[in-house]
């Protein structure tokens, strides 16, 4: 009777008992195939994203994200007159904050550094592509239902030790939801993110809409990718830490 009940529950979720026999590597392979294939993903050497962020209070602004293999990332965010730049050059990370009357640059360490390491390593092709070579680990955690959609749940342990839980749509095998552990100002937080609006760019499927917020919070931010450009030439100096501005001395 218990077995019959389990089969009925699986059927109600749109998942057959055979779904539980799938391995993590089989699901990873299906996800990569759905995105366009590992060869096309590996062929991407740089990626430039023009985006817009809308915060829960209606704020936000334009963003530009530049990624370059291996591991480099630069995020430039405008909030009104304020500018924030976060960068990882493959070894170290820094953040620049500029306002109307100030400009501060500081190195990032600890969890804040690891956040950018994760984004740099996985930003172009995701944490599943060539995951073993990147130092990630993937485990299949069974079936799940997210917002009424049957999914497969994967647990990803990134090389930094940070955790991700990825939910692949059971029909398309594209990622539609994730839960991410991130460190902000020395404190770990869980971010929940709904992913959608997939479009083809250079033969590869990329999501263009991310709705995210801290776990348990009704407040959500929306990040919309307005343009994705692949393999544009990017100078390595873009990721270099700028000189700290000298403060004027009184005579």
Coordinates of N, CA and C in Angstrom, one line a residue, residues 55-249:
X55 N 14.8 47.1 -7.3 CA 14.8 46.6 -5.9 C 13.4 46.6 -5.4
X56 N 13.1 46.0 -4.2 CA 11.8 46.0 -3.7 C 11.1 47.3 -3.4
X57 N 12.0 48.3 -3.1 CA 11.4 49.7 -2.8 C 11.3 50.5 -4.1
X58 N 11.5 49.9 -5.3 CA 11.3 50.6 -6.5 C 12.6 51.3 -7.0
X59 N 13.7 51.1 -6.2 CA 14.9 51.7 -6.6 C 15.7 50.8 -7.6
X60 N 17.0 51.0 -7.7 CA 17.8 50.2 -8.6 C 18.4 51.0 -9.7
X61 N 18.7 50.4 -10.8 CA 19.3 51.1 -11.9 C 20.0 50.2 -12.8
X62 N 20.7 50.7 -13.8 CA 21.4 49.9 -14.8 C 22.6 49.2 -14.3
X63 N 22.9 48.0 -14.9 CA 24.1 47.3 -14.5 C 24.8 46.8 -15.8
X64 N 26.2 46.7 -15.6 CA 27.0 46.1 -16.7 C 27.8 45.0 -16.0
X65 N 27.8 43.8 -16.6 CA 28.6 42.7 -16.0 C 29.5 42.2 -17.1
X66 N 30.8 42.2 -16.8 CA 31.8 41.7 -17.8 C 32.4 40.4 -17.2
X67 N 32.5 39.3 -17.9 CA 33.1 38.1 -17.5 C 34.1 37.7 -18.5
X68 N 35.2 37.1 -18.1 CA 36.3 36.6 -19.0 C 36.9 35.4 -18.3
X69 N 37.1 34.4 -19.1 CA 37.8 33.2 -18.6 C 39.3 33.5 -18.5
X70 N 40.0 32.9 -17.4 CA 39.3 32.1 -16.4 C 39.0 33.0 -15.2
X71 N 37.8 32.9 -14.7 CA 37.3 33.4 -13.4 C 37.1 34.9 -13.2
X72 N 37.4 35.7 -14.2 CA 37.3 37.1 -14.0 C 35.9 37.7 -14.1
X73 N 35.6 38.6 -13.3 CA 34.3 39.2 -13.3 C 34.4 40.7 -12.8
X74 N 33.6 41.5 -13.5 CA 33.4 42.9 -13.0 C 32.0 43.3 -13.1
X75 N 31.4 43.8 -12.0 CA 30.0 44.2 -11.9 C 29.9 45.7 -11.7
X76 N 29.3 46.4 -12.5 CA 29.2 47.9 -12.4 C 27.7 48.2 -12.2
X77 N 27.4 48.8 -11.0 CA 26.0 49.0 -10.7 C 25.8 50.5 -10.4
X78 N 24.7 51.1 -11.0 CA 24.4 52.5 -10.8 C 23.1 52.6 -10.0
X79 N 23.1 53.3 -8.9 CA 21.9 53.6 -8.1 C 21.8 55.1 -8.0
X80 N 21.0 55.7 -8.9 CA 20.9 57.1 -8.9 C 22.3 57.7 -9.3
X81 N 22.8 58.6 -8.4 CA 24.1 59.2 -8.6 C 25.3 58.3 -8.1
X82 N 24.9 57.3 -7.3 CA 25.9 56.4 -6.7 C 26.4 55.3 -7.7
X83 N 27.6 54.9 -7.6 CA 28.2 53.9 -8.4 C 28.9 52.9 -7.5
X84 N 28.7 51.6 -7.8 CA 29.4 50.5 -7.1 C 30.0 49.6 -8.1
X85 N 31.3 49.3 -8.0 CA 32.0 48.3 -8.9 C 32.6 47.2 -8.0
X86 N 32.3 46.0 -8.3 CA 32.8 44.8 -7.7 C 33.6 44.0 -8.7
X87 N 34.8 43.6 -8.4 CA 35.7 43.0 -9.4 C 36.5 41.9 -8.7
X88 N 36.6 40.8 -9.5 CA 37.6 39.7 -9.1 C 38.5 39.5 -10.3
X89 N 39.8 39.6 -10.1 CA 40.8 39.5 -11.2 C 41.4 38.1 -11.4
X90 N 40.8 37.1 -10.7 CA 41.4 35.8 -10.8 C 42.2 35.4 -9.5
X91 N 42.6 36.5 -8.8 CA 43.3 36.2 -7.5 C 42.7 37.0 -6.4
X92 N 42.4 38.3 -6.6 CA 41.9 39.1 -5.5 C 40.7 39.9 -6.0
X93 N 40.0 40.4 -5.0 CA 38.7 41.1 -5.3 C 38.7 42.5 -4.6
X94 N 38.0 43.4 -5.2 CA 37.9 44.7 -4.6 C 36.5 45.3 -4.9
X95 N 36.2 46.3 -4.1 CA 34.9 47.0 -4.4 C 35.2 48.5 -4.4
X96 N 34.6 49.2 -5.3 CA 34.7 50.7 -5.3 C 33.3 51.3 -5.1
X97 N 33.1 52.2 -4.2 CA 31.9 52.9 -3.9 C 32.1 54.4 -4.2
X98 N 31.3 54.9 -5.1 CA 31.5 56.4 -5.4 C 30.2 57.1 -5.3
X99 N 30.2 58.2 -4.5 CA 29.0 59.0 -4.4 C 29.3 60.4 -4.8
X100 N 28.4 61.3 -4.5 CA 28.6 62.7 -5.0 C 29.9 63.3 -4.4
X101 N 30.2 63.0 -3.1 CA 31.3 63.6 -2.4 C 32.3 62.7 -1.9
X102 N 32.3 61.4 -2.4 CA 33.3 60.5 -1.9 C 33.6 59.4 -2.9
X103 N 34.8 58.8 -2.7 CA 35.1 57.6 -3.5 C 36.0 56.7 -2.6
X104 N 35.5 55.5 -2.4 CA 36.3 54.6 -1.5 C 36.5 53.3 -2.3
X105 N 37.7 52.7 -2.1 CA 38.1 51.5 -2.7 C 38.6 50.6 -1.5
X106 N 38.1 49.3 -1.5 CA 38.7 48.4 -0.5 C 38.7 47.0 -1.0
X107 N 39.7 46.3 -0.5 CA 39.8 44.9 -0.8 C 38.7 44.1 -0.2
X108 N 38.3 43.0 -0.8 CA 37.3 42.1 -0.3 C 38.0 40.8 0.2
X109 N 37.6 40.3 1.4 CA 38.2 39.1 2.0 C 37.1 38.2 2.5
X110 N 37.4 37.0 2.9 CA 36.5 36.1 3.5 C 35.4 35.7 2.6
X111 N 34.2 35.7 3.1 CA 33.0 35.3 2.3 C 32.7 36.2 1.2
X112 N 33.0 37.5 1.3 CA 32.7 38.5 0.3 C 33.6 38.2 -0.9
X113 N 34.9 37.8 -0.6 CA 35.8 37.4 -1.7 C 35.3 36.1 -2.4
X114 N 34.9 35.2 -1.6 CA 34.4 33.9 -2.1 C 33.2 34.1 -3.0
X115 N 32.3 35.0 -2.6 CA 31.1 35.3 -3.5 C 31.6 35.6 -4.9
X116 N 32.6 36.5 -5.1 CA 33.0 36.9 -6.4 C 33.8 35.8 -7.1
X117 N 34.5 35.0 -6.3 CA 35.2 33.8 -6.8 C 34.1 32.9 -7.5
X118 N 33.0 32.6 -6.8 CA 32.0 31.8 -7.3 C 31.4 32.3 -8.6
X119 N 31.1 33.7 -8.6 CA 30.5 34.3 -9.7 C 31.5 34.3 -10.9
X120 N 32.7 34.5 -10.7 CA 33.7 34.5 -11.7 C 33.9 33.2 -12.4
X121 N 33.9 32.1 -11.5 CA 34.1 30.8 -12.0 C 32.9 30.2 -12.8
X122 N 31.7 30.6 -12.4 CA 30.5 30.0 -12.9 C 29.6 30.9 -13.7
X123 N 30.1 32.2 -13.8 CA 29.2 33.2 -14.4 C 28.9 33.0 -15.9
X124 N 29.8 32.5 -16.6 CA 29.6 32.4 -18.1 C 28.7 31.2 -18.4
X125 N 29.1 30.0 -17.9 CA 28.3 28.8 -18.3 C 27.6 28.1 -17.2
X126 N 27.6 28.6 -16.0 CA 26.9 28.0 -14.9 C 27.8 27.0 -14.1
X127 N 27.3 26.6 -13.0 CA 28.0 25.7 -12.1 C 28.0 24.3 -12.5
X128 N 27.2 23.9 -13.5 CA 27.1 22.5 -13.9 C 28.0 22.2 -15.1
X129 N 28.3 23.1 -15.9 CA 29.2 22.9 -17.1 C 30.6 22.6 -16.6
X130 N 31.2 21.5 -17.0 CA 32.6 21.1 -16.6 C 32.7 21.2 -15.1
X131 N 31.7 20.8 -14.3 CA 31.7 21.0 -12.9 C 32.9 20.4 -12.1
X132 N 33.3 19.2 -12.6 CA 34.4 18.6 -11.9 C 35.7 19.3 -12.1
X133 N 36.0 19.8 -13.3 CA 37.2 20.6 -13.6 C 37.2 21.9 -12.8
X134 N 36.0 22.4 -12.5 CA 35.9 23.7 -11.7 C 36.1 23.4 -10.2
X135 N 36.0 22.2 -9.8 CA 36.1 21.9 -8.4 C 34.8 21.8 -7.7
X136 N 33.7 21.8 -8.5 CA 32.4 21.7 -7.9 C 32.0 20.3 -7.7
X137 N 31.0 20.0 -6.9 CA 30.4 18.7 -6.7 C 28.9 18.8 -6.9
X138 N 28.3 17.7 -7.5 CA 26.9 17.8 -7.8 C 26.3 16.4 -7.3
X139 N 25.1 16.6 -6.6 CA 24.4 15.4 -6.2 C 22.9 15.5 -6.5
X140 N 22.3 14.4 -6.9 CA 20.9 14.5 -7.2 C 20.1 14.2 -5.9
X141 N 19.1 15.1 -5.6 CA 18.4 15.1 -4.4 C 16.9 14.7 -4.6
X142 N 16.6 14.2 -5.7 CA 15.2 13.7 -6.0 C 14.3 14.7 -6.6
X143 N 13.0 14.3 -6.7 CA 12.0 15.2 -7.3 C 11.5 16.3 -6.4
X144 N 11.0 17.3 -6.9 CA 10.5 18.5 -6.2 C 9.5 19.2 -7.0
X145 N 8.6 20.0 -6.4 CA 7.6 20.8 -7.1 C 7.9 22.2 -6.7
X146 N 8.1 23.1 -7.6 CA 8.4 24.5 -7.4 C 7.4 25.3 -8.1
X147 N 6.6 26.1 -7.4 CA 5.5 26.9 -7.9 C 4.6 26.1 -8.9
X148 N 4.3 24.9 -8.5 CA 3.4 24.0 -9.2 C 4.1 23.3 -10.4
X149 N 5.4 23.5 -10.5 CA 6.1 22.9 -11.6 C 7.0 21.7 -11.2
X150 N 6.8 20.5 -11.8 CA 7.6 19.4 -11.4 C 9.1 19.6 -11.8
X151 N 10.0 19.3 -10.9 CA 11.4 19.6 -11.1 C 12.3 18.5 -10.6
X152 N 13.5 18.5 -11.0 CA 14.6 17.7 -10.4 C 15.5 18.6 -9.6
X153 N 15.8 18.1 -8.4 CA 16.6 19.0 -7.5 C 18.1 18.5 -7.4
X154 N 19.0 19.4 -7.7 CA 20.4 19.1 -7.6 C 21.1 19.9 -6.5
X155 N 21.9 19.3 -5.8 CA 22.7 20.0 -4.7 C 24.1 20.2 -5.3
X156 N 24.6 21.5 -5.4 CA 25.9 21.8 -5.9 C 26.7 22.4 -4.8
X157 N 27.9 21.8 -4.5 CA 28.8 22.3 -3.6 C 29.9 22.9 -4.4
X158 N 30.0 24.2 -4.4 CA 31.0 25.0 -5.2 C 32.4 24.8 -4.5
X159 N 33.4 25.1 -5.3 CA 34.8 24.9 -4.8 C 35.2 25.7 -3.6
X160 N 34.4 26.8 -3.4 CA 34.6 27.6 -2.2 C 34.0 27.0 -0.9
X161 N 33.1 25.9 -1.2 CA 32.4 25.3 -0.1 C 31.0 25.9 0.0
X162 N 30.6 26.9 -0.7 CA 29.3 27.5 -0.7 C 28.3 26.5 -1.4
X163 N 27.1 26.5 -1.0 CA 26.1 25.6 -1.5 C 25.1 26.2 -2.4
X164 N 24.7 25.5 -3.4 CA 23.6 25.9 -4.3 C 22.6 24.7 -4.4
X165 N 21.3 25.0 -4.5 CA 20.3 24.0 -4.8 C 19.6 24.4 -6.1
X166 N 19.8 23.6 -7.2 CA 19.3 24.0 -8.5 C 18.1 23.1 -8.8
X167 N 17.1 23.7 -9.3 CA 15.8 23.0 -9.7 C 15.7 23.0 -11.2
X168 N 15.7 21.8 -11.8 CA 15.6 21.7 -13.3 C 14.2 21.3 -13.6
X169 N 13.6 22.0 -14.6 CA 12.2 21.7 -15.0 C 12.2 20.3 -15.6
X170 N 11.3 19.4 -15.2 CA 11.3 18.0 -15.6 C 11.0 17.8 -17.1
X171 N 10.5 18.8 -17.8 CA 10.2 18.7 -19.2 C 11.4 19.3 -20.1
X172 N 11.8 20.5 -19.7 CA 12.8 21.2 -20.5 C 14.3 20.9 -20.0
X173 N 14.4 20.6 -18.7 CA 15.7 20.4 -18.1 C 16.5 21.7 -17.9
X174 N 15.8 22.8 -18.1 CA 16.4 24.1 -17.9 C 16.2 24.5 -16.4
X175 N 17.1 25.2 -15.9 CA 17.0 25.7 -14.5 C 15.9 26.7 -14.3
X176 N 15.0 26.5 -13.4 CA 13.9 27.4 -13.2 C 13.9 28.0 -11.8
X177 N 14.7 27.5 -10.9 CA 14.7 28.0 -9.5 C 16.0 27.6 -8.9
X178 N 16.5 28.4 -7.9 CA 17.7 28.0 -7.2 C 17.7 28.7 -5.8
X179 N 18.4 28.0 -4.9 CA 18.6 28.5 -3.6 C 20.1 28.6 -3.4
X180 N 20.6 29.8 -3.0 CA 22.0 30.0 -3.0 C 22.4 30.5 -1.6
X181 N 23.5 30.0 -1.1 CA 24.0 30.4 0.2 C 25.1 31.5 -0.1
X182 N 24.9 32.7 0.4 CA 25.9 33.7 0.1 C 26.2 34.5 1.4
X183 N 27.4 35.1 1.4 CA 27.9 35.8 2.6 C 27.9 37.3 2.3
X184 N 27.2 38.0 3.2 CA 27.2 39.5 3.1 C 27.6 40.1 4.4
X185 N 28.7 40.9 4.3 CA 29.2 41.5 5.5 C 29.5 40.5 6.7
X186 N 30.0 39.4 6.2 CA 30.4 38.3 7.2 C 29.3 37.4 7.7
X187 N 28.1 37.6 7.2 CA 26.9 36.8 7.6 C 26.4 36.0 6.5
X188 N 26.1 34.7 6.7 CA 25.6 33.8 5.7 C 24.1 34.0 5.5
X189 N 23.6 34.1 4.3 CA 22.2 34.3 4.0 C 21.8 33.3 2.9
X190 N 20.6 32.9 2.8 CA 20.0 32.0 1.8 C 19.2 32.9 0.9
X191 N 19.5 32.9 -0.4 CA 18.8 33.7 -1.4 C 18.0 32.7 -2.3
X192 N 16.7 33.0 -2.4 CA 15.8 32.2 -3.3 C 15.6 33.0 -4.6
X193 N 15.7 32.3 -5.7 CA 15.7 32.9 -7.0 C 14.9 32.1 -8.0
X194 N 13.9 32.8 -8.6 CA 13.1 32.2 -9.7 C 13.7 32.7 -11.0
X195 N 13.9 31.8 -11.9 CA 14.7 32.0 -13.2 C 13.8 31.7 -14.4
X196 N 13.8 32.6 -15.4 CA 13.0 32.4 -16.6 C 13.4 33.3 -17.7
X197 N 12.4 33.4 -18.7 CA 12.6 34.2 -19.9 C 13.9 33.7 -20.7
X198 N 14.0 32.4 -21.0 CA 15.1 31.9 -21.7 C 15.1 32.4 -23.2
X199 N 16.2 32.8 -23.7 CA 16.3 33.2 -25.1 C 17.7 32.7 -25.6
X200 N 17.7 32.5 -26.9 CA 19.0 32.0 -27.5 C 19.9 33.1 -27.8
X201 N 21.1 33.0 -27.4 CA 22.2 33.9 -27.7 C 23.4 33.1 -28.2
X202 N 23.7 33.3 -29.5 CA 24.9 32.6 -30.0 C 24.7 31.0 -30.0
X203 N 23.5 30.6 -30.1 CA 23.3 29.1 -30.1 C 23.1 28.5 -28.7
X204 N 23.2 29.4 -27.7 CA 23.1 29.0 -26.3 C 21.9 29.6 -25.6
X205 N 21.1 28.8 -24.8 CA 20.0 29.4 -24.1 C 20.4 30.0 -22.8
X206 N 20.1 31.3 -22.6 CA 20.4 32.0 -21.4 C 19.1 32.6 -20.8
X207 N 18.9 32.5 -19.5 CA 17.8 33.1 -18.8 C 18.1 34.6 -18.9
X208 N 17.0 35.4 -19.0 CA 17.1 36.8 -19.0 C 16.3 37.5 -17.9
X209 N 15.7 36.7 -17.0 CA 15.0 37.3 -15.8 C 15.2 36.5 -14.6
X210 N 15.6 37.2 -13.5 CA 15.9 36.6 -12.2 C 15.2 37.4 -11.1
X211 N 14.3 36.7 -10.4 CA 13.5 37.4 -9.3 C 14.0 36.7 -8.0
X212 N 14.6 37.5 -7.2 CA 15.3 37.0 -6.0 C 15.1 37.7 -4.7
X213 N 15.3 37.1 -3.6 CA 15.1 37.7 -2.3 C 15.6 36.7 -1.2
X214 N 15.8 37.3 0.0 CA 16.2 36.4 1.1 C 15.1 35.4 1.4
X215 N 15.5 34.2 1.8 CA 14.6 33.2 2.1 C 13.6 33.7 3.2
X216 N 12.3 33.4 3.0 CA 11.3 33.8 4.0 C 10.9 35.3 3.9
X217 N 11.4 36.0 3.0 CA 11.1 37.4 2.8 C 10.2 37.6 1.6
X218 N 9.2 38.4 1.7 CA 8.3 38.7 0.6 C 8.9 39.8 -0.3
X219 N 9.9 40.4 0.1 CA 10.6 41.5 -0.7 C 11.5 40.8 -1.8
X220 N 11.3 41.2 -3.0 CA 12.0 40.6 -4.1 C 12.6 41.7 -5.0
X221 N 13.8 41.4 -5.5 CA 14.4 42.2 -6.5 C 14.3 41.5 -7.9
X222 N 14.3 42.3 -8.9 CA 14.2 41.7 -10.3 C 15.4 42.2 -11.1
X223 N 16.1 41.2 -11.6 CA 17.3 41.5 -12.5 C 16.9 41.1 -13.9
X224 N 16.9 42.0 -14.9 CA 16.5 41.7 -16.2 C 17.7 41.9 -17.1
X225 N 18.1 40.9 -17.9 CA 19.2 41.0 -18.9 C 18.6 41.6 -20.1
X226 N 19.1 42.8 -20.5 CA 18.6 43.5 -21.7 C 19.4 43.1 -22.9
X227 N 20.7 42.8 -22.7 CA 21.5 42.4 -23.9 C 22.6 41.5 -23.3
X228 N 22.9 40.4 -24.1 CA 24.0 39.5 -23.8 C 24.9 39.5 -25.0
X229 N 26.2 39.9 -24.9 CA 27.1 39.9 -26.0 C 28.3 38.9 -25.7
X230 N 28.5 38.0 -26.6 CA 29.5 36.9 -26.4 C 30.7 37.1 -27.2
X231 N 31.9 36.8 -26.6 CA 33.2 36.8 -27.2 C 33.6 38.2 -27.8
X232 N 33.1 39.3 -27.1 CA 33.7 40.6 -27.4 C 35.1 40.7 -26.9
X233 N 36.0 41.4 -27.5 CA 37.3 41.6 -26.9 C 37.2 42.4 -25.6
X234 N 37.8 41.9 -24.6 CA 37.9 42.6 -23.3 C 39.3 42.7 -22.8
X235 N 39.8 43.9 -22.5 CA 41.1 44.1 -22.0 C 41.2 43.6 -20.5
X236 N 42.3 42.9 -20.2 CA 42.5 42.4 -18.9 C 42.6 43.5 -17.9
X237 N 43.0 44.7 -18.3 CA 43.1 45.8 -17.4 C 41.8 46.2 -16.8
X238 N 40.7 45.8 -17.5 CA 39.4 46.2 -17.0 C 39.1 45.6 -15.5
X239 N 39.8 44.5 -15.2 CA 39.6 43.9 -13.9 C 40.7 44.3 -12.9
X240 N 41.6 45.2 -13.3 CA 42.6 45.6 -12.4 C 42.1 46.6 -11.4
X241 N 42.7 46.6 -10.2 CA 42.3 47.5 -9.1 C 42.8 48.9 -9.4
X242 N 41.9 49.9 -9.5 CA 42.4 51.3 -9.7 C 43.2 51.8 -8.5
X243 N 44.0 52.8 -8.8 CA 44.8 53.4 -7.8 C 43.8 54.1 -6.8
X244 N 44.2 54.1 -5.5 CA 43.3 54.8 -4.5 C 43.5 56.3 -4.7
X245 N 42.4 57.0 -4.8 CA 42.6 58.5 -5.0 C 43.2 59.1 -3.8
X246 N 44.2 60.0 -4.1 CA 44.9 60.7 -3.0 C 44.0 61.9 -2.5
X247 N 44.0 62.0 -1.1 CA 43.2 63.0 -0.5 C 44.1 64.3 -0.5
X248 N 43.4 65.4 -0.8 CA 44.1 66.7 -0.8 C 44.6 67.0 0.6
X249 N 45.8 67.6 0.6 CA 46.4 68.0 1.9 C 46.3 69.5 2.1

